[in-house]
Coordinates of C-alpha atoms in Angstrom, one line a residue:
M1 CA 5.1 -18.5 7.9
S2 CA 1.8 -18.3 6.9
D3 CA 0.8 -20.6 4.3
K4 CA -1.6 -18.8 2.4
A5 CA -0.1 -15.7 0.4
V6 CA -2.4 -12.8 0.7
I7 CA -2.1 -10.4 -2.2
T8 CA -2.5 -6.7 -2.4
C9 CA -3.0 -4.9 -5.8
A10 CA -1.8 -1.2 -5.2
L11 CA -4.1 0.1 -8.2
N12 CA -2.6 3.6 -9.2
G13 CA -0.8 5.6 -6.4
V14 CA -0.6 9.4 -6.2
L15 CA 2.3 10.5 -8.2
T16 CA 1.7 8.5 -11.2
D17 CA 0.5 10.7 -14.4
P18 CA -2.1 8.9 -16.5
K19 CA -0.8 11.0 -19.1
Q20 CA 2.5 9.1 -18.9
H21 CA 1.7 5.8 -17.6
N22 CA -1.5 3.3 -18.0
V23 CA -3.1 3.9 -14.4
P24 CA -6.7 4.1 -13.6
V25 CA -8.6 7.0 -12.8
T26 CA -12.2 6.8 -13.0
P27 CA -14.4 4.5 -11.4
E28 CA -14.8 2.5 -14.1
Q29 CA -11.3 2.5 -14.9
M30 CA -10.5 1.5 -11.2
A31 CA -12.8 -1.3 -11.7
R32 CA -11.8 -2.6 -14.7
E33 CA -8.1 -2.9 -13.5
A34 CA -9.1 -4.1 -10.1
K35 CA -11.0 -6.7 -11.8
A36 CA -7.7 -8.0 -13.7
A37 CA -6.0 -8.0 -10.5
F38 CA -8.7 -9.9 -8.9
D39 CA -9.0 -12.7 -11.5
A40 CA -4.9 -12.8 -11.1
G41 CA -5.0 -13.3 -7.3
A42 CA -5.4 -10.2 -5.3
S43 CA -7.6 -9.9 -2.4
I44 CA -7.0 -6.6 -1.4
M45 CA -7.3 -3.4 -3.7
H46 CA -5.1 -0.3 -2.4
I47 CA -6.8 2.8 -4.0
H48 CA -5.7 6.2 -4.3
L49 CA -8.1 9.3 -5.4
R50 CA -7.8 11.2 -8.1
Q51 CA -9.7 14.3 -9.3
Q52 CA -12.6 13.5 -11.5
A53 CA -12.7 16.5 -14.0
P54 CA -11.1 16.0 -17.6
G55 CA -7.4 16.5 -17.7
K56 CA -7.2 16.5 -13.6
G57 CA -6.3 12.7 -13.4
H58 CA -2.8 13.6 -12.1
L59 CA -4.1 15.6 -9.3
P60 CA -5.2 13.7 -5.8
S61 CA -8.5 14.1 -4.4
W62 CA -10.0 13.5 -1.0
E63 CA -14.0 13.9 -1.8
V64 CA -15.9 11.3 0.1
A65 CA -18.5 11.0 -3.1
V66 CA -15.1 10.0 -5.1
S67 CA -14.2 7.5 -2.8
R68 CA -17.6 6.2 -2.3
E69 CA -18.2 5.7 -6.3
I70 CA -14.8 4.1 -6.7
Q71 CA -15.0 1.8 -3.9
Q72 CA -18.7 0.6 -5.0
A73 CA -17.4 -0.1 -8.7
I74 CA -14.6 -2.1 -7.4
R75 CA -16.7 -4.2 -5.0
Q76 CA -19.3 -4.6 -7.7
A77 CA -16.6 -5.9 -10.2
C78 CA -14.8 -8.0 -7.4
P79 CA -17.1 -10.2 -5.2
G80 CA -15.9 -10.2 -1.5
V81 CA -12.7 -7.9 -2.4
I82 CA -11.4 -5.9 0.9
I83 CA -10.5 -2.3 0.1
N84 CA -7.1 -0.8 1.5
H85 CA -7.7 3.1 1.6
T86 CA -4.9 5.7 1.3
S87 CA -4.5 8.0 3.9
G88 CA -1.1 9.7 2.9
V89 CA -1.2 13.7 3.3
S90 CA 1.8 15.9 3.7
G91 CA 1.1 19.2 5.8
P92 CA -1.1 20.2 8.5
N93 CA -4.4 19.5 6.6
Y94 CA -5.6 15.9 6.5
S95 CA -9.1 16.3 7.2
G96 CA -10.2 15.2 4.0
A97 CA -8.4 11.9 4.4
L98 CA -9.7 11.4 7.7
D99 CA -13.2 12.2 6.3
C100 CA -12.4 9.2 3.6
I101 CA -11.9 6.7 6.4
R102 CA -14.6 8.1 8.6
E103 CA -17.5 8.0 6.2
T104 CA -16.8 5.0 3.9
K105 CA -15.1 2.4 6.7
P106 CA -13.0 0.5 4.5
E107 CA -11.7 -2.7 5.9
I108 CA -8.0 -1.5 6.1
A109 CA -6.6 1.9 5.5
A110 CA -2.9 2.9 5.3
C111 CA -1.6 4.5 8.3
N112 CA 2.1 6.0 7.5
A113 CA 3.5 5.3 10.7
G114 CA 6.6 8.2 10.9
S115 CA 8.3 10.8 8.9
L116 CA 10.6 10.7 6.0
N117 CA 12.8 13.4 4.1
Y118 CA 11.2 12.4 0.8
L119 CA 14.5 12.8 -1.6
K120 CA 15.8 11.6 -5.2
V121 CA 18.9 12.6 -6.9
K122 CA 19.0 12.3 -10.7
A123 CA 22.0 11.2 -12.8
D124 CA 23.3 14.8 -13.2
N125 CA 23.4 15.0 -9.6
S126 CA 20.3 17.3 -9.2
W127 CA 16.9 17.0 -7.1
A128 CA 14.5 14.9 -9.2
W129 CA 12.1 17.2 -7.4
P130 CA 12.1 19.7 -4.7
P131 CA 13.2 18.2 -1.4
M132 CA 10.2 17.6 0.8
M133 CA 9.3 16.1 4.0
F134 CA 6.4 13.4 4.4
D135 CA 5.4 14.2 7.6
N136 CA 3.6 11.9 10.0
A137 CA 3.9 13.2 13.4
V138 CA 2.9 11.3 16.6
E139 CA -0.4 13.4 16.9
K140 CA -0.9 13.0 13.1
V141 CA -0.7 9.3 13.5
K142 CA -2.8 8.8 16.6
D143 CA -5.6 11.2 14.7
Y144 CA -5.7 8.5 12.0
L145 CA -5.6 5.5 14.3
D146 CA -8.7 7.1 16.5
V147 CA -10.7 7.4 13.7
M148 CA -10.0 4.0 12.0
N149 CA -10.8 2.3 15.5
A150 CA -14.1 4.2 15.7
V151 CA -15.0 2.8 12.4
G152 CA -13.5 -0.5 12.6
T153 CA -10.9 -0.2 10.0
I154 CA -7.6 -1.9 10.3
P155 CA -4.6 0.3 10.1
E156 CA -1.7 -0.9 7.8
F157 CA 1.4 0.6 9.3
E158 CA 3.4 2.1 6.4
C159 CA 7.2 1.7 7.3
F160 CA 9.5 3.7 5.2
D161 CA 12.7 3.2 7.4
V162 CA 13.9 0.8 10.1
G163 CA 13.3 3.2 12.9
I164 CA 9.8 3.5 11.8
V165 CA 9.3 0.0 12.4
R166 CA 10.4 0.2 16.0
C167 CA 7.8 3.1 16.4
V168 CA 4.8 1.0 15.5
G169 CA 5.7 -1.2 18.7
M170 CA 5.8 2.2 20.8
Y171 CA 2.4 3.0 19.5
H172 CA 1.1 -0.5 20.8
Q173 CA 3.0 -0.1 24.0
V174 CA 1.6 3.3 25.1
G175 CA -2.1 2.0 24.1
M176 CA -2.6 4.2 20.9
Y177 CA -3.6 1.1 19.1
K178 CA -4.5 -2.4 20.6
G179 CA -6.1 -4.3 17.5
P180 CA -4.5 -6.6 14.9
L181 CA -1.1 -5.5 13.4
E182 CA 0.0 -5.3 10.1
Y183 CA 3.1 -4.0 8.9
N184 CA 3.9 -2.7 5.5
F185 CA 7.6 -2.4 4.9
V186 CA 8.2 0.2 2.0
M187 CA 11.6 -0.4 0.5
G188 CA 13.0 1.1 -2.6
V189 CA 12.3 5.0 -1.7
A190 CA 15.6 6.6 -2.5
S191 CA 15.9 8.2 0.9
G192 CA 14.1 5.2 2.9
M193 CA 14.8 1.6 2.9
P194 CA 16.5 0.1 0.0
A195 CA 15.0 -2.7 -1.8
D196 CA 17.2 -5.2 -0.4
P197 CA 16.2 -8.9 0.7
E198 CA 18.9 -9.0 3.0
L199 CA 17.5 -6.3 5.0
L200 CA 14.2 -8.4 5.4
P201 CA 15.3 -10.8 8.5
I202 CA 16.3 -7.3 10.5
L203 CA 13.0 -6.0 10.0
L204 CA 11.3 -9.4 11.0
K205 CA 13.2 -9.1 14.2
L206 CA 11.9 -5.7 15.1
K207 CA 8.5 -6.1 14.3
R208 CA 6.0 -7.5 17.0
P209 CA 6.1 -11.2 17.0
E210 CA 2.2 -11.5 16.5
A211 CA 1.9 -9.1 13.5
H212 CA 1.4 -9.4 9.8
W213 CA 3.8 -8.1 7.3
Q214 CA 4.1 -7.5 3.7
V215 CA 6.7 -5.5 1.4
T216 CA 6.1 -2.9 -1.0
A217 CA 9.1 -2.8 -3.4
I218 CA 9.2 0.1 -5.3
G219 CA 11.6 0.2 -8.4
R220 CA 12.2 -1.7 -11.9
E221 CA 13.3 -5.0 -12.6
E222 CA 15.5 -5.2 -9.8
I223 CA 12.6 -5.4 -7.1
W224 CA 11.8 -9.2 -7.9
P225 CA 14.2 -10.9 -5.8
L226 CA 12.9 -8.9 -3.0
H227 CA 9.3 -10.2 -3.6
Q228 CA 10.4 -13.7 -4.0
R229 CA 12.2 -13.3 -0.8
C230 CA 9.4 -12.0 1.1
A231 CA 7.1 -14.9 -0.4
E232 CA 9.8 -17.3 0.9
L233 CA 10.1 -15.9 4.5
G234 CA 6.1 -16.1 5.1
G235 CA 5.1 -12.4 4.1
H236 CA 1.9 -11.3 2.4
L237 CA 2.6 -9.9 -1.3
R238 CA 2.0 -6.4 -2.6
T239 CA 2.2 -5.1 -6.3
G240 CA 0.7 -2.6 -8.8
L241 CA 0.9 0.2 -10.9
E242 CA 1.6 2.4 -7.9
D243 CA 4.7 0.7 -7.3
A244 CA 6.3 -0.8 -10.4
F245 CA 5.9 -0.9 -14.4
Y246 CA 8.6 -3.7 -15.1
L247 CA 8.6 -7.4 -14.7
A248 CA 11.8 -9.3 -13.7
D249 CA 12.8 -9.6 -17.3
G250 CA 12.7 -5.9 -18.1
R251 CA 9.3 -5.9 -19.9
K252 CA 7.2 -3.0 -19.0
V253 CA 3.3 -3.8 -18.2
T254 CA 0.3 -2.4 -19.3
S255 CA -2.1 -3.6 -16.5
N256 CA -2.1 -4.5 -13.0
G257 CA -3.1 -7.6 -13.7
Q258 CA 0.1 -8.6 -15.3
L259 CA 1.9 -7.3 -11.9
I260 CA -0.4 -9.5 -10.1
E261 CA 0.1 -12.8 -12.0
A262 CA 4.1 -12.4 -11.7
I263 CA 3.8 -12.0 -8.0
A264 CA 1.4 -14.7 -7.4
A265 CA 4.2 -16.7 -9.3
C266 CA 6.6 -15.8 -6.7
A267 CA 4.0 -17.1 -3.8
R268 CA 3.9 -20.5 -5.8
R269 CA 7.7 -20.8 -6.4
A270 CA 7.8 -20.4 -2.5
G271 CA 5.3 -23.4 -2.2
R272 CA 2.5 -21.2 -1.0
E273 CA -1.2 -21.2 -2.3
I274 CA -2.9 -17.9 -2.8
A275 CA -5.5 -16.6 -0.1
S276 CA -9.0 -16.0 -1.3
P277 CA -10.9 -13.1 -0.2
S278 CA -12.9 -14.8 2.4
E279 CA -9.4 -16.3 3.6
A280 CA -7.8 -13.3 3.8
R281 CA -10.5 -11.6 5.8
K282 CA -9.8 -14.3 8.5
I283 CA -6.2 -13.9 8.4
F284 CA -6.5 -10.2 8.8
G285 CA -9.2 -10.5 11.3
T286 CA -11.5 -8.0 9.3
N287 CA -15.0 -7.9 11.1
R288 CA -17.0 -7.6 7.5

């Protein structure tokens, strides 16, 4: 068990609409929300990029200039902070994501480690959105890993299901990646792993023993027992407006800072201290 808990704040996500939820879009908004999370204990900021034109903030962007500007604004607001860059793209054209990582060289970047039928059913038994495949073939994963290795970016392996956790070990076995290992167990997607604390011991048996791990818990107030169990078992912690809008008592939050305060409390209840940015760099082995 790691004595210090590293907290990641997922600031905005790719699907959340700023007209419906209070997610940041512009560099100024991203910096402000990052500062609130940083002051509450987050050492890592996971960022998604949005189009910056008026009325377009609900749409993703892969402009390198946007990535640079957002990262610079966050770093100025949060001295020593670690950037964790998104990379998730469905379909065959993911050159923009590769360019952002190649050109901006974030300390960490998401590496979605396997494919998933991304599904959800509404209460009336109809699809919440048209069924889609979040495709992450081995060749695509290798392209991401090759770029990350070239620029010194550590991949955070996003695992949406149990089999994907096992795939990460295979990538290591065949030599696709040999650096520090970080698993992110994404739990709560309707067609992936459920947000069930009882699943964690199984996942911990399947990951490589030397690897760091954390949980992304997606849902409403029901996800907080999972965060607490993650803290108790020695995992690192993540939350933010990409993942959740509600605290354990059902209150809806308006800022990332409120969620980070709540997840830091989970760590402290488990008898763990919160890692500073410099301590997080040592734990994860970042070179800068």
